[in-house]
Amino acid sequence: MSEEKIPVYKQQNPSTIQQMFGNYYLEYASYVILERAVPHIVDGLKPVQRRILHSMDSMDDGRFNKVANVVGDTMKYHPHGDASIGSALVTLGQKGYLIDTQGNWGNILTGDSAAAPRYIEARLSKFAKEVVYSPKVTEWKLSYDGRNKEPVALPVKFPLLLAQGALGIAVGMNCLILPHNFNELIDAAIHYLRKEDFELYPDFPTGGLLDVSGYNDGTGNSRLRCRARLDTSTKKLIRITEIPYGTTTESIIQSIENAMEKGKLKVAKIEDNTAATADILIHLPAGQDVEKTCNALYAFTECQVSISPKAVVIVDRKPVFMGVSEILKHNVDHTKETLRRELEVQLAELQESWMQVSLEKIFIENRIYKELEKSESWEQSLAMIDKKLQPFVKDFIRPVTQDDIVRLTEIKIKKIAKYEIHEAEKRIVALEKDIAQCRKNLDQLTRYTIRWFEGLRKKYGEQWPRKTELCEFESVTRAEASVENETLYIDEDGFAGYGVRKGEPVEKCSKMSDILTIDNQGVLMVRRVQEKFYVGKKLLDIRVLRPGEDWVFNMIYRDGKEGVTYAKRFHIGGFTRDKEYDLTQGTKGSRVFFFSVHKTEEDSAGIAVNVYLKNQFKRLRKPVTFDFAELRVKGRAVMGNIVTKNPVERIARIMPTAATAAETPEGDAAEAPAPAAADTPQAPPAPQETPQPQPEDDTPVPPMEDTQGTFNFDN
């Protein structure tokens, strides 16, 4: 009887399977990080970009090549499809540093894609040929199939990574390095070589305004705000001439239309005339304020975006998080080292050329070639030539080898016949000067590197001026930018909102406004306005709470049913939406006797009231006057000052007389709306009676005591 075969996956130990998949995941994650998504610190390129540039160098003859041909040739080195190569090539071409383009390569402003690879052409730029390639100092490796050689990293002699920027999404990490200005990178490199301090800030090809106050050297906790440039010189028209990084004119127009649909923005018409430069025309309706519309564009559309860069690079086959200053220092150090290696190669070549020219001059000038006629064998000829050269060996920079002698015997008779000694001496002198200069450059390598960067700036600096303006601007909150095109209503059933059409209008609001309500129990609440929401039938105050407004409230309340009566002046302070705040001490049975609202502290200080006590004979009744000017403005959680410990019947405000009415601040008009008047009964003025002594059983009104309250600010 044959045994049943058990599948391989059932034979495995579960822990072994888990470990196997863990290893597979780590291998995949490492591959994506190292070979696809994250740039290398040395040349600032991802593998596909490096292979494209290597392929273009091998194909370069000074003329344009079809992008389709470049893609096909790159596939010898890149083990992926042609689509990834083509898109990477287009991205390199749009950045404008390394590739000269011809044809329709798309538009970074509008977001239009490039034409098909068979219709567009490319070649290496002069800048790329000068900065990127140096085959004699390049480290090579075999391609994925072992048939070709490709560079491990190109010997780039410039901070290319910071100039172009990089974006990549790997497994478990992402990379966003913003582009920087060409000339500012060179200035920073020179400052670093001179051991001076430097600062680097991004510069975007799309222009715009940039607030770099939170840049933090481009590390993971950096945060930038980028704005479009708005031209408001024409009435009823806003022109967008530059757009933020990472946006397109199409995405900006779409965000404006979305804001219009949600009622956050009023625009009559939008036109897009973008070509080589951004040009979006926003026509405003009649009566629309330009400044408010600009604020709304910043708050609700892509006219302002936040960017959080995070620099991740490959160093020694590992991903490393760095700041842009550290990346620049690493690139400058690599440039200096590459220049040193190039100088050493150049010096060796110059010395070898001097050696060959000198041997040739001695060989011909001293007629050593005649020994070839006297010798009976080849070996004897080589020995005789070597013997004749020995008197001159002390002047050579290295020993004479047999290969040198063989090379001398291969000189043609025609060259010997026409040989000019003076020309040879001139060439030797020129080579000696070059050797001396090369040695001087090696001895003064830092100065030589500085001259290298200065030469780059002189050649190419005018091509890349700064496009993004650095400035600081205040953030525009959505509440500040909201257009108040709605009206807040309140009805008899205790419902409020901009959709309660049968109620009484309170004031204008937007769909982003905060609504403040205070009920007759002294409970304050701030909530976002809605089409319809319940606020209660008995309100002391309801109003729209706008940014920048700091209302002052006057209030007299009783603590509990038979407690002490307090008075206080307070600001709202910080708050959390939809949270109840007790303006009293929260004791059951508390009652608010008086309540008023004012725009400024001066307005609130001009309020005085008469306090009528209970248990007094009518004919002897005399109110106690209380002036709010005696109180300081504190936080809403303060307990307040004691007005009286006796039971209070009612409180009436003392109205200004005709003589003083002209001096009354207009801020009193901002007191609590109609609902508050119903809950705060106003008593007629006290009768003018002759003061009489109080009965013995009446308790005198004690003087006011200052009870310190505590502040409570919520986030």
XYZ file of C-alpha atoms in Angstrom:
715
model
C 0.000 0.000 0.000
C 1.541 3.288 -1.142
C 1.925 6.081 1.348
C -0.107 9.246 0.793
C 2.059 12.190 -0.174
C 1.802 15.187 2.169
C 2.036 18.657 0.567
C 5.265 20.475 1.278
C 3.576 23.422 3.029
C 1.904 20.941 5.483
C 5.230 19.345 6.234
C 6.699 22.668 7.340
C 6.709 23.788 10.939
C 4.426 26.850 11.401
C 7.275 28.794 12.990
C 9.465 27.914 10.010
C 6.809 29.164 7.570
C 6.465 32.393 9.512
C 10.206 32.885 9.454
C 10.289 32.102 5.742
C 7.685 34.749 4.904
C 9.454 37.204 7.211
C 12.666 36.678 5.288
C 10.848 37.106 1.972
C 9.327 40.377 3.180
C 12.670 41.720 4.360
C 14.307 40.800 1.071
C 11.535 42.497 -0.897
C 11.629 45.607 1.320
C 15.405 45.830 1.005
C 15.213 45.467 -2.761
C 12.632 48.255 -3.125
C 14.599 50.578 -0.857
C 18.020 49.959 -2.391
C 17.174 49.322 -6.044
C 14.078 51.361 -6.833
C 12.777 54.088 -4.526
C 15.576 55.823 -2.598
C 18.422 57.823 -4.235
C 22.110 57.211 -3.605
C 24.025 59.786 -1.563
C 26.955 59.898 -4.037
C 25.210 60.827 -7.292
C 21.668 61.569 -6.059
C 20.174 59.109 -8.543
C 17.921 56.094 -8.318
C 19.119 52.973 -10.177
C 16.834 53.499 -13.169
C 18.012 57.102 -13.569
C 21.653 56.065 -13.308
C 21.174 53.382 -15.964
C 19.423 55.838 -18.276
C 22.322 58.291 -18.028
C 24.883 55.513 -18.522
C 23.036 54.308 -21.623
C 22.763 57.848 -23.022
C 26.507 58.325 -22.509
C 27.285 55.139 -24.425
C 24.984 56.283 -27.265
C 26.107 59.914 -27.266
C 27.418 61.370 -30.519
C 26.256 64.952 -29.963
C 22.956 64.463 -31.776
C 19.450 63.822 -30.458
C 18.273 60.231 -30.057
C 14.711 58.979 -30.054
C 13.560 58.395 -26.496
C 12.265 54.997 -27.600
C 15.822 54.061 -28.621
C 17.201 55.259 -25.289
C 14.567 53.224 -23.450
C 15.409 50.127 -25.486
C 19.136 50.470 -24.863
C 18.583 51.053 -21.118
C 16.724 47.756 -20.855
C 20.129 46.058 -21.202
C 20.856 47.324 -17.682
C 17.438 47.724 -16.025
C 15.478 44.510 -15.312
C 12.030 46.117 -15.558
C 9.603 47.211 -18.235
C 9.958 50.057 -20.678
C 7.168 52.075 -19.000
C 9.179 52.680 -15.822
C 12.242 53.651 -17.859
C 10.241 56.020 -20.054
C 8.572 57.815 -17.148
C 11.897 58.170 -15.315
C 13.493 59.607 -18.456
C 10.680 62.156 -18.863
C 11.061 63.190 -15.219
C 14.798 63.730 -15.705
C 14.140 65.745 -18.837
C 11.562 67.979 -17.151
C 14.004 68.869 -14.369
C 16.227 70.500 -16.966
C 19.703 69.766 -15.637
C 21.031 66.637 -17.361
C 19.024 66.184 -20.551
C 18.372 68.444 -23.525
C 14.878 67.746 -24.813
C 13.199 68.083 -28.178
C 9.500 67.636 -28.828
C 6.511 67.584 -26.494
C 7.864 66.651 -23.068
C 4.711 67.656 -21.193
C 4.169 70.644 -18.927
C 4.881 70.644 -15.179
C 2.521 73.631 -14.771
C -0.575 72.112 -16.348
C 0.202 68.473 -15.593
C 0.019 67.508 -19.272
C 1.943 64.307 -20.004
C 4.720 63.967 -22.574
C 4.199 62.549 -26.043
C 4.935 58.908 -26.821
C 8.641 57.930 -26.680
C 8.780 57.457 -30.437
C 7.878 61.137 -31.005
C 10.316 62.880 -28.633
C 14.094 63.065 -28.572
C 16.837 63.577 -26.000
C 20.572 64.001 -25.592
C 22.940 64.722 -22.736
C 23.365 68.372 -21.781
C 26.758 70.080 -21.639
C 26.350 70.347 -17.877
C 25.824 66.578 -17.607
C 28.900 65.801 -19.696
C 31.052 68.061 -17.523
C 29.711 67.117 -14.115
C 28.355 63.556 -14.212
C 30.876 61.439 -16.106
C 34.467 60.467 -15.373
C 35.040 56.878 -16.565
C 38.628 56.643 -15.279
C 37.520 57.074 -11.655
C 34.187 55.245 -11.898
C 33.575 52.020 -10.026
C 31.909 49.410 -12.257
C 29.872 46.269 -11.733
C 28.191 43.673 -13.930
C 24.611 44.264 -15.037
C 21.784 42.033 -13.848
C 22.416 39.446 -16.607
C 26.216 39.633 -16.485
C 26.551 40.714 -20.121
C 27.373 44.384 -19.592
C 29.014 46.708 -17.112
C 27.253 49.537 -15.351
C 28.444 52.087 -12.759
C 27.903 51.431 -9.075
C 27.458 55.200 -8.757
C 28.289 57.963 -11.205
C 31.095 60.286 -10.018
C 28.936 63.420 -9.912
C 30.950 66.530 -9.023
C 28.005 68.654 -7.860
C 25.176 68.369 -5.234
C 22.823 67.014 -7.888
C 20.484 65.382 -5.375
C 19.655 68.716 -3.737
C 19.394 70.505 -7.092
C 16.906 68.070 -8.626
C 15.148 66.837 -5.488
C 13.783 63.329 -5.132
C 10.498 61.604 -4.383
C 10.190 57.914 -3.597
C 7.855 55.583 -1.740
C 9.525 52.446 -0.433
C 8.354 49.688 1.911
C 7.990 51.194 5.370
C 9.482 54.579 4.474
C 9.146 57.414 2.015
C 11.574 60.005 0.712
C 10.867 63.639 -0.197
C 13.882 65.836 -0.887
C 12.908 69.257 -2.219
C 14.816 70.927 -5.084
C 17.192 73.786 -4.255
C 18.630 76.653 -6.267
C 21.730 75.958 -8.388
C 23.640 79.118 -7.428
C 22.743 78.843 -3.741
C 24.045 75.269 -3.674
C 27.361 76.435 -5.116
C 27.535 79.297 -2.598
C 26.823 76.863 0.245
C 29.491 74.450 -1.063
C 32.079 77.239 -1.149
C 31.111 78.362 2.359
C 31.536 74.802 3.602
C 34.958 74.450 1.951
C 35.988 77.707 3.637
C 34.627 76.399 6.956
C 31.914 79.064 7.067
C 28.286 78.720 8.104
C 25.602 78.414 5.434
C 21.841 77.998 5.058
C 19.895 76.201 2.352
C 16.241 76.665 1.444
C 14.204 75.059 -1.369
C 13.555 76.665 -4.728
C 10.778 75.305 -6.932
C 10.577 75.435 -10.745
C 6.918 76.466 -10.433
C 7.793 79.583 -8.400
C 5.354 80.795 -5.757
C 5.866 82.086 -2.218
C 7.515 79.944 0.448
C 7.502 80.266 4.233
C 10.608 78.425 5.468
C 10.223 79.234 9.170
C 9.569 75.534 9.869
C 12.086 74.016 7.438
C 14.438 72.556 10.091
C 17.057 71.612 7.503
C 14.635 69.344 5.626
C 14.532 66.702 8.353
C 11.514 64.579 9.273
C 9.995 67.269 11.515
C 10.099 69.958 8.832
C 6.969 71.691 7.621
C 6.758 74.292 4.868
C 3.914 76.395 3.555
C 3.913 77.259 -0.130
C 1.537 79.757 -1.717
C 0.580 80.719 -5.219
C 1.481 84.237 -6.320
C -1.723 86.250 -6.659
C -1.857 89.474 -8.661
C -4.650 91.739 -7.354
C -3.684 94.914 -9.213
C -6.863 94.751 -11.327
C -10.237 95.289 -9.680
C -12.669 92.365 -9.764
C -9.881 90.080 -11.046
C -7.326 87.863 -9.322
C -4.533 86.512 -11.523
C -2.501 83.449 -10.441
C 0.939 83.812 -12.027
C 2.893 81.186 -10.042
C 1.665 78.008 -8.391
C 2.807 76.014 -5.333
C 5.166 73.060 -5.631
C 3.397 69.758 -6.222
C 0.280 71.323 -7.751
C -0.835 71.982 -11.313
C -3.110 74.602 -12.788
C -5.668 71.863 -13.381
C -5.647 70.732 -9.738
C -5.855 74.341 -8.514
C -8.866 75.089 -10.719
C -10.535 71.878 -9.541
C -9.986 72.852 -5.897
C -11.485 76.300 -6.571
C -14.547 74.736 -8.153
C -14.948 72.384 -5.181
C -14.793 75.337 -2.784
C -17.438 77.141 -4.858
C -19.765 74.130 -4.711
C -19.465 74.033 -0.920
C -20.270 77.730 -0.608
C -16.844 78.661 0.743
C -15.889 80.874 -2.175
C -17.701 83.203 -4.587
C -16.260 83.371 -8.107
C -17.953 84.550 -11.289
C -15.689 82.853 -13.845
C -12.322 81.076 -14.149
C -10.039 81.184 -17.188
C -6.827 79.189 -17.707
C -4.350 80.777 -20.129
C -1.320 78.810 -18.953
C 1.389 78.091 -21.509
C 5.078 78.635 -20.713
C 4.065 80.383 -17.477
C 1.073 79.958 -15.197
C -1.833 82.304 -15.900
C -5.176 81.620 -14.202
C -7.767 84.413 -14.230
C -10.365 84.446 -11.435
C -13.197 86.888 -12.120
C -15.048 88.114 -9.023
C -18.759 88.941 -8.815
C -19.891 92.490 -8.111
C -19.348 93.587 -4.529
C -16.963 90.763 -3.674
C -13.999 91.806 -1.531
C -10.646 90.944 -3.150
C -8.725 90.500 0.105
C -11.328 88.146 1.576
C -11.355 86.133 -1.635
C -7.549 85.803 -1.534
C -7.769 84.542 2.046
C -10.437 82.046 0.994
C -8.217 80.845 -1.871
C -5.393 80.225 0.586
C -7.647 78.497 3.117
C -9.877 76.303 0.937
C -7.937 75.638 -2.280
C -4.528 74.446 -3.426
C -3.342 78.050 -3.654
C -1.649 77.213 -0.363
C -0.221 73.783 0.436
C 1.801 72.353 3.291
C 4.899 70.289 2.521
C 6.655 67.956 4.939
C 10.043 66.946 3.469
C 11.943 63.903 4.691
C 15.426 63.225 3.347
C 16.349 59.535 3.058
C 19.433 58.438 1.097
C 21.405 55.248 0.532
C 24.771 55.251 2.306
C 26.879 52.080 2.250
C 23.920 49.975 1.100
C 21.713 51.232 3.944
C 18.949 53.871 4.101
C 19.956 56.834 6.270
C 17.905 59.877 7.332
C 19.826 63.137 6.825
C 19.301 66.872 6.766
C 20.036 68.843 3.600
C 23.126 70.464 5.172
C 24.593 67.038 5.898
C 23.783 65.871 2.374
C 25.511 68.929 0.914
C 28.620 68.354 3.043
C 28.739 64.719 1.945
C 28.366 65.737 -1.724
C 31.051 68.427 -1.480
C 33.447 66.006 0.207
C 32.765 63.494 -2.580
C 33.343 66.186 -5.216
C 36.663 67.069 -3.615
C 37.690 63.407 -3.494
C 36.642 62.850 -7.118
C 38.642 65.881 -8.250
C 41.656 64.537 -6.344
C 41.380 61.163 -8.073
C 40.995 62.872 -11.464
C 44.084 64.996 -10.786
C 46.056 61.904 -9.831
C 45.000 60.172 -13.059
C 45.829 63.330 -15.022
C 49.230 63.605 -13.338
C 50.040 59.995 -14.138
C 49.045 60.507 -17.782
C 51.079 63.709 -18.058
C 54.102 62.022 -16.550
C 53.727 59.103 -18.926
C 53.458 61.476 -21.897
C 56.566 63.339 -20.695
C 58.378 60.015 -20.377
C 57.509 58.913 -23.910
C 58.315 62.268 -25.515
C 61.634 62.446 -23.668
C 62.608 58.891 -24.656
C 61.649 59.609 -28.241
C 63.765 62.805 -28.297
C 66.799 61.044 -26.825
C 66.351 58.061 -29.155
C 66.273 60.201 -32.288
C 68.556 63.096 -31.259
C 71.377 60.737 -30.233
C 70.824 58.435 -33.230
C 70.367 55.416 -30.998
C 68.196 53.924 -33.699
C 71.439 53.194 -35.646
C 72.066 50.329 -33.243
C 69.312 48.408 -35.012
C 71.589 48.122 -38.087
C 74.594 46.881 -36.095
C 72.785 44.193 -34.088
C 72.642 40.617 -35.285
C 69.482 39.688 -33.372
C 66.394 41.275 -31.921
C 67.440 40.634 -28.356
C 70.825 42.182 -29.039
C 69.151 45.279 -30.502
C 67.020 45.763 -27.421
C 70.050 45.288 -25.182
C 72.133 47.821 -27.108
C 69.343 50.429 -27.051
C 68.917 49.928 -23.323
C 72.655 50.380 -22.838
C 72.683 53.621 -24.856
C 69.762 54.992 -22.782
C 71.427 54.329 -19.434
C 73.285 57.699 -19.280
C 69.891 59.451 -19.402
C 68.034 57.242 -16.932
C 68.752 59.551 -13.989
C 66.591 62.267 -15.564
C 63.583 60.024 -16.021
C 60.635 59.872 -13.606
C 60.624 56.085 -13.686
C 62.860 53.198 -14.905
C 62.927 52.371 -18.593
C 61.133 49.132 -19.332
C 61.385 46.745 -22.230
C 57.981 47.911 -23.447
C 59.410 51.430 -23.724
C 62.283 50.154 -25.825
C 59.979 48.137 -28.085
C 57.806 51.254 -28.584
C 60.915 53.184 -29.679
C 61.795 50.536 -32.268
C 58.324 50.923 -33.768
C 58.879 54.587 -34.700
C 58.537 54.998 -38.461
C 61.494 56.143 -40.600
C 59.339 58.960 -42.025
C 58.804 60.405 -38.543
C 62.535 60.120 -37.758
C 63.405 61.908 -40.999
C 61.057 64.838 -40.299
C 61.673 64.981 -36.543
C 62.038 68.530 -35.146
C 64.058 68.771 -31.953
C 62.742 72.254 -31.109
C 59.132 71.132 -31.359
C 59.845 68.198 -29.072
C 61.516 70.506 -26.553
C 58.502 72.840 -26.606
C 56.175 69.944 -25.972
C 58.315 68.730 -23.087
C 58.282 72.209 -21.527
C 54.493 72.405 -21.880
C 54.111 68.983 -20.279
C 56.368 70.020 -17.413
C 54.195 73.108 -16.811
C 51.075 70.974 -16.799
C 52.692 68.528 -14.389
C 53.703 71.369 -12.077
C 50.191 72.839 -12.180
C 48.627 69.445 -11.533
C 50.876 68.925 -8.521
C 50.017 72.414 -7.275
C 46.309 71.629 -7.575
C 46.798 68.460 -5.576
C 48.702 70.357 -2.898
C 45.945 73.020 -2.774
C 42.993 70.736 -3.324
C 40.481 72.846 -1.377
C 41.267 75.955 -3.429
C 41.074 73.908 -6.600
C 37.623 72.589 -5.577
C 36.434 76.136 -4.856
C 37.613 77.236 -8.310
C 35.780 74.246 -9.776
C 32.493 75.362 -8.231
C 33.081 78.983 -9.220
C 33.665 77.849 -12.792
C 30.358 75.976 -12.798
C 28.527 79.058 -11.530
C 30.146 81.239 -14.190
C 29.182 78.834 -16.978
C 25.671 77.807 -15.966
C 24.505 80.088 -13.129
C 22.464 82.429 -15.323
C 20.284 79.539 -16.505
C 18.881 78.856 -13.039
C 17.933 82.021 -11.108
C 15.814 81.678 -7.948
C 12.125 81.365 -8.822
C 10.496 80.906 -5.402
C 10.303 83.957 -3.162
C 11.170 83.349 0.493
C 8.884 85.189 2.902
C 6.936 84.759 6.099
C 3.146 84.911 6.075
C 0.483 84.340 8.650
C -1.603 81.218 8.317
C -5.173 81.825 7.208
C -7.647 79.699 9.144
C -10.772 78.443 7.455
C -12.916 80.353 9.906
C -11.169 83.626 8.996
C -11.442 82.994 5.276
C -15.056 81.816 5.197
C -17.417 84.024 3.243
C -20.360 85.107 5.402
C -23.082 84.520 2.849
C -25.555 82.902 5.279
C -27.741 84.255 8.093
C -28.068 82.738 11.559
C -31.729 82.415 12.696
C -33.343 81.353 15.991
C -37.007 80.353 16.404
C -39.469 80.069 19.271
C -38.932 76.318 19.651
C -35.255 76.759 20.563
C -33.767 75.811 17.200
C -31.059 77.850 15.488
C -29.133 77.607 12.234
C -28.863 79.095 8.785
C -31.711 76.864 7.571
C -34.292 78.023 10.218
C -36.140 80.441 7.971
C -39.188 81.007 10.234
C -37.131 82.340 13.137
C -35.699 85.731 13.953
C -32.419 86.668 12.251
C -29.458 87.031 14.594
C -26.558 88.035 12.300
C -24.598 87.048 9.206
C -22.441 83.914 9.313
C -20.624 81.412 7.105
C -20.921 77.650 7.034
C -17.650 77.482 8.993
C -18.662 79.912 11.767
C -18.588 79.110 15.467
C -21.773 79.927 17.430
C -21.627 80.979 21.088
C -24.664 80.323 23.306
C -25.214 81.031 27.008
C -28.442 79.768 28.604
C -30.278 81.111 31.658
C -28.469 78.602 33.907
C -25.146 80.193 33.007
C -23.931 77.335 30.777
C -21.689 78.454 27.884
C -21.145 76.355 24.757
C -19.392 76.934 21.434
C -20.380 74.781 18.465
C -19.997 74.784 14.709
C -22.961 76.285 12.925
C -25.308 73.858 11.190
C -28.363 74.108 9.044
C -30.491 73.452 12.138
C -29.532 72.620 15.720
C -31.143 72.906 19.160
C -29.941 75.621 21.533
C -32.813 75.838 24.044
C -35.733 78.196 24.520
C -34.210 80.384 27.251
C -30.949 81.979 26.188
C -29.044 84.833 27.687
C -26.936 85.247 24.564
C -26.382 83.801 21.100
C -23.867 85.218 18.631
C -21.336 84.371 15.923
C -17.838 83.994 17.383
C -15.348 85.408 14.874
C -11.533 85.101 14.960
C -9.888 88.117 16.536
C -12.949 89.153 18.526
C -12.522 89.133 22.298
C -15.872 89.896 23.895
C -16.134 90.999 27.530
C -19.064 89.674 29.597
C -20.624 91.193 32.732
C -22.567 88.804 34.935
C -24.263 88.711 38.371
C -25.455 85.315 39.621
C -26.608 83.578 42.766
C -24.823 80.409 43.863
C -27.583 77.851 44.506
C -31.109 78.607 45.745
C -30.067 80.549 48.855
C -26.385 81.178 48.288
C -24.218 84.241 47.952
C -24.645 86.573 44.988
C -21.483 87.159 42.934
C -20.462 89.505 40.120
C -17.696 88.986 37.561
C -16.264 90.335 34.317
C -14.594 87.803 32.051
C -13.317 86.840 28.612
C -14.261 83.537 26.974
C -10.664 82.370 26.549
C -9.841 79.029 24.968
C -12.546 76.469 24.408
C -13.359 73.050 23.009
C -16.298 72.862 20.653
C -19.489 71.160 21.898
C -18.272 71.199 25.504
C -20.385 72.792 28.260
C -18.732 75.392 30.497
C -20.419 76.547 33.722
C -20.124 80.285 34.229
C -21.581 79.818 37.722
C -20.157 77.432 40.291
C -22.461 74.685 39.035
C -24.551 74.545 42.222
C -28.116 73.331 41.684
C -30.649 76.178 41.776
C -28.165 78.854 40.690
C -29.705 81.856 38.957
C -28.347 84.576 36.687
C -29.705 87.998 37.712
C -27.853 90.187 35.226
C -25.934 89.582 32.004
C -24.456 91.912 29.356
C -21.946 91.621 26.493
C -19.445 94.257 25.313
C -16.772 94.593 22.647
C -14.092 96.161 24.872
C -13.164 96.353 28.544
C -13.887 100.078 28.540
C -17.461 99.455 27.376
C -18.053 96.810 30.031
C -16.676 99.062 32.802
C -19.344 101.689 32.176
C -22.163 99.500 33.517
C -23.794 100.002 36.940
C -26.840 98.244 38.464
C -29.202 98.556 41.412
C -29.455 95.433 43.573
C -32.861 95.096 45.356
C -32.868 92.881 48.420
C -35.712 90.768 49.710
C -37.422 91.037 53.140
C -37.450 94.868 53.198
C -40.411 97.141 53.837
C -41.632 98.712 50.644
C -41.478 102.218 51.965
C -37.943 101.663 53.298
C -36.664 99.764 50.263
C -33.433 101.239 48.945
C -31.287 99.435 46.356
C -27.586 98.748 46.680
C -25.628 100.240 43.784
C -22.996 98.057 42.164
C -20.528 99.351 39.556
C -18.763 96.833 37.305
C -15.824 99.238 36.932
C -14.655 97.992 40.322
C -13.982 94.523 38.889
C -11.033 93.337 36.852
C -11.597 91.278 33.719
C -10.585 87.673 34.366
C -11.163 84.206 32.911
C -14.598 82.658 32.537
C -13.976 80.124 35.341
C -13.400 82.803 37.984
C -15.867 82.688 40.912
C -16.319 86.463 41.024
C -16.617 89.114 43.736
C -19.331 88.977 46.404
C -22.112 91.489 45.826
C -24.210 90.531 48.858
C -24.853 87.592 51.135
C -28.506 88.625 51.542
C -31.294 87.247 49.356
C -31.710 89.271 46.171
C -35.129 90.036 44.735
C -34.085 91.582 41.465
C -31.390 93.637 39.752
C -31.953 96.595 37.464
C -29.439 98.385 35.311
C -28.933 102.086 35.973
C -29.575 103.817 32.679
C -27.419 106.886 31.859
C -29.078 110.293 32.231
C -29.461 112.765 29.393
C -26.412 114.662 30.611
C -24.209 111.570 30.461
C -25.860 109.739 27.553
C -23.515 111.387 25.084
C -20.575 109.964 27.009
C -21.913 106.392 26.993
C -19.761 104.162 24.746
C -21.437 102.715 21.712
C -20.250 99.294 22.830
C -23.364 98.914 24.978
C -25.244 98.303 21.785
C -23.390 94.987 21.552
C -25.007 93.634 24.693
C -27.007 90.436 24.832
C -29.685 90.063 22.121
C -33.432 89.952 22.658
C -33.539 86.557 24.446
C -31.341 87.914 27.225
C -33.673 90.838 27.915
C -36.526 88.457 28.644
C -34.505 86.629 31.300
C -33.102 89.724 32.959
C -36.024 91.795 34.256
C -35.441 95.508 34.259
C -36.859 97.366 37.294
C -38.075 100.967 37.219
C -35.832 103.566 38.836
C -35.964 103.578 42.646
C -38.301 106.192 44.180
C -36.654 109.259 45.562
C -37.398 108.945 49.275
C -35.823 110.355 52.330
C -33.458 107.843 53.798
C -34.874 106.101 56.853
C -33.058 104.016 59.427
C -33.274 100.294 58.739
C -35.287 98.065 61.107
C -33.240 96.271 63.740
C -33.973 92.849 62.298
C -32.593 93.818 58.891
C -29.094 92.601 58.308
C -26.875 95.306 56.836
C -25.351 94.681 53.444
C -21.741 93.678 53.950
C -18.962 95.276 51.963
C -17.916 93.535 48.747
C -15.252 90.892 49.163
C -12.707 89.930 46.493
C -12.895 86.199 45.850
C -10.029 85.008 43.682
C -11.064 82.748 40.825
C -8.984 80.364 38.760
C -8.313 80.459 35.025
C -9.064 77.439 32.902
C -7.999 77.549 29.289
C -8.842 74.555 27.088
C -7.085 73.620 23.912
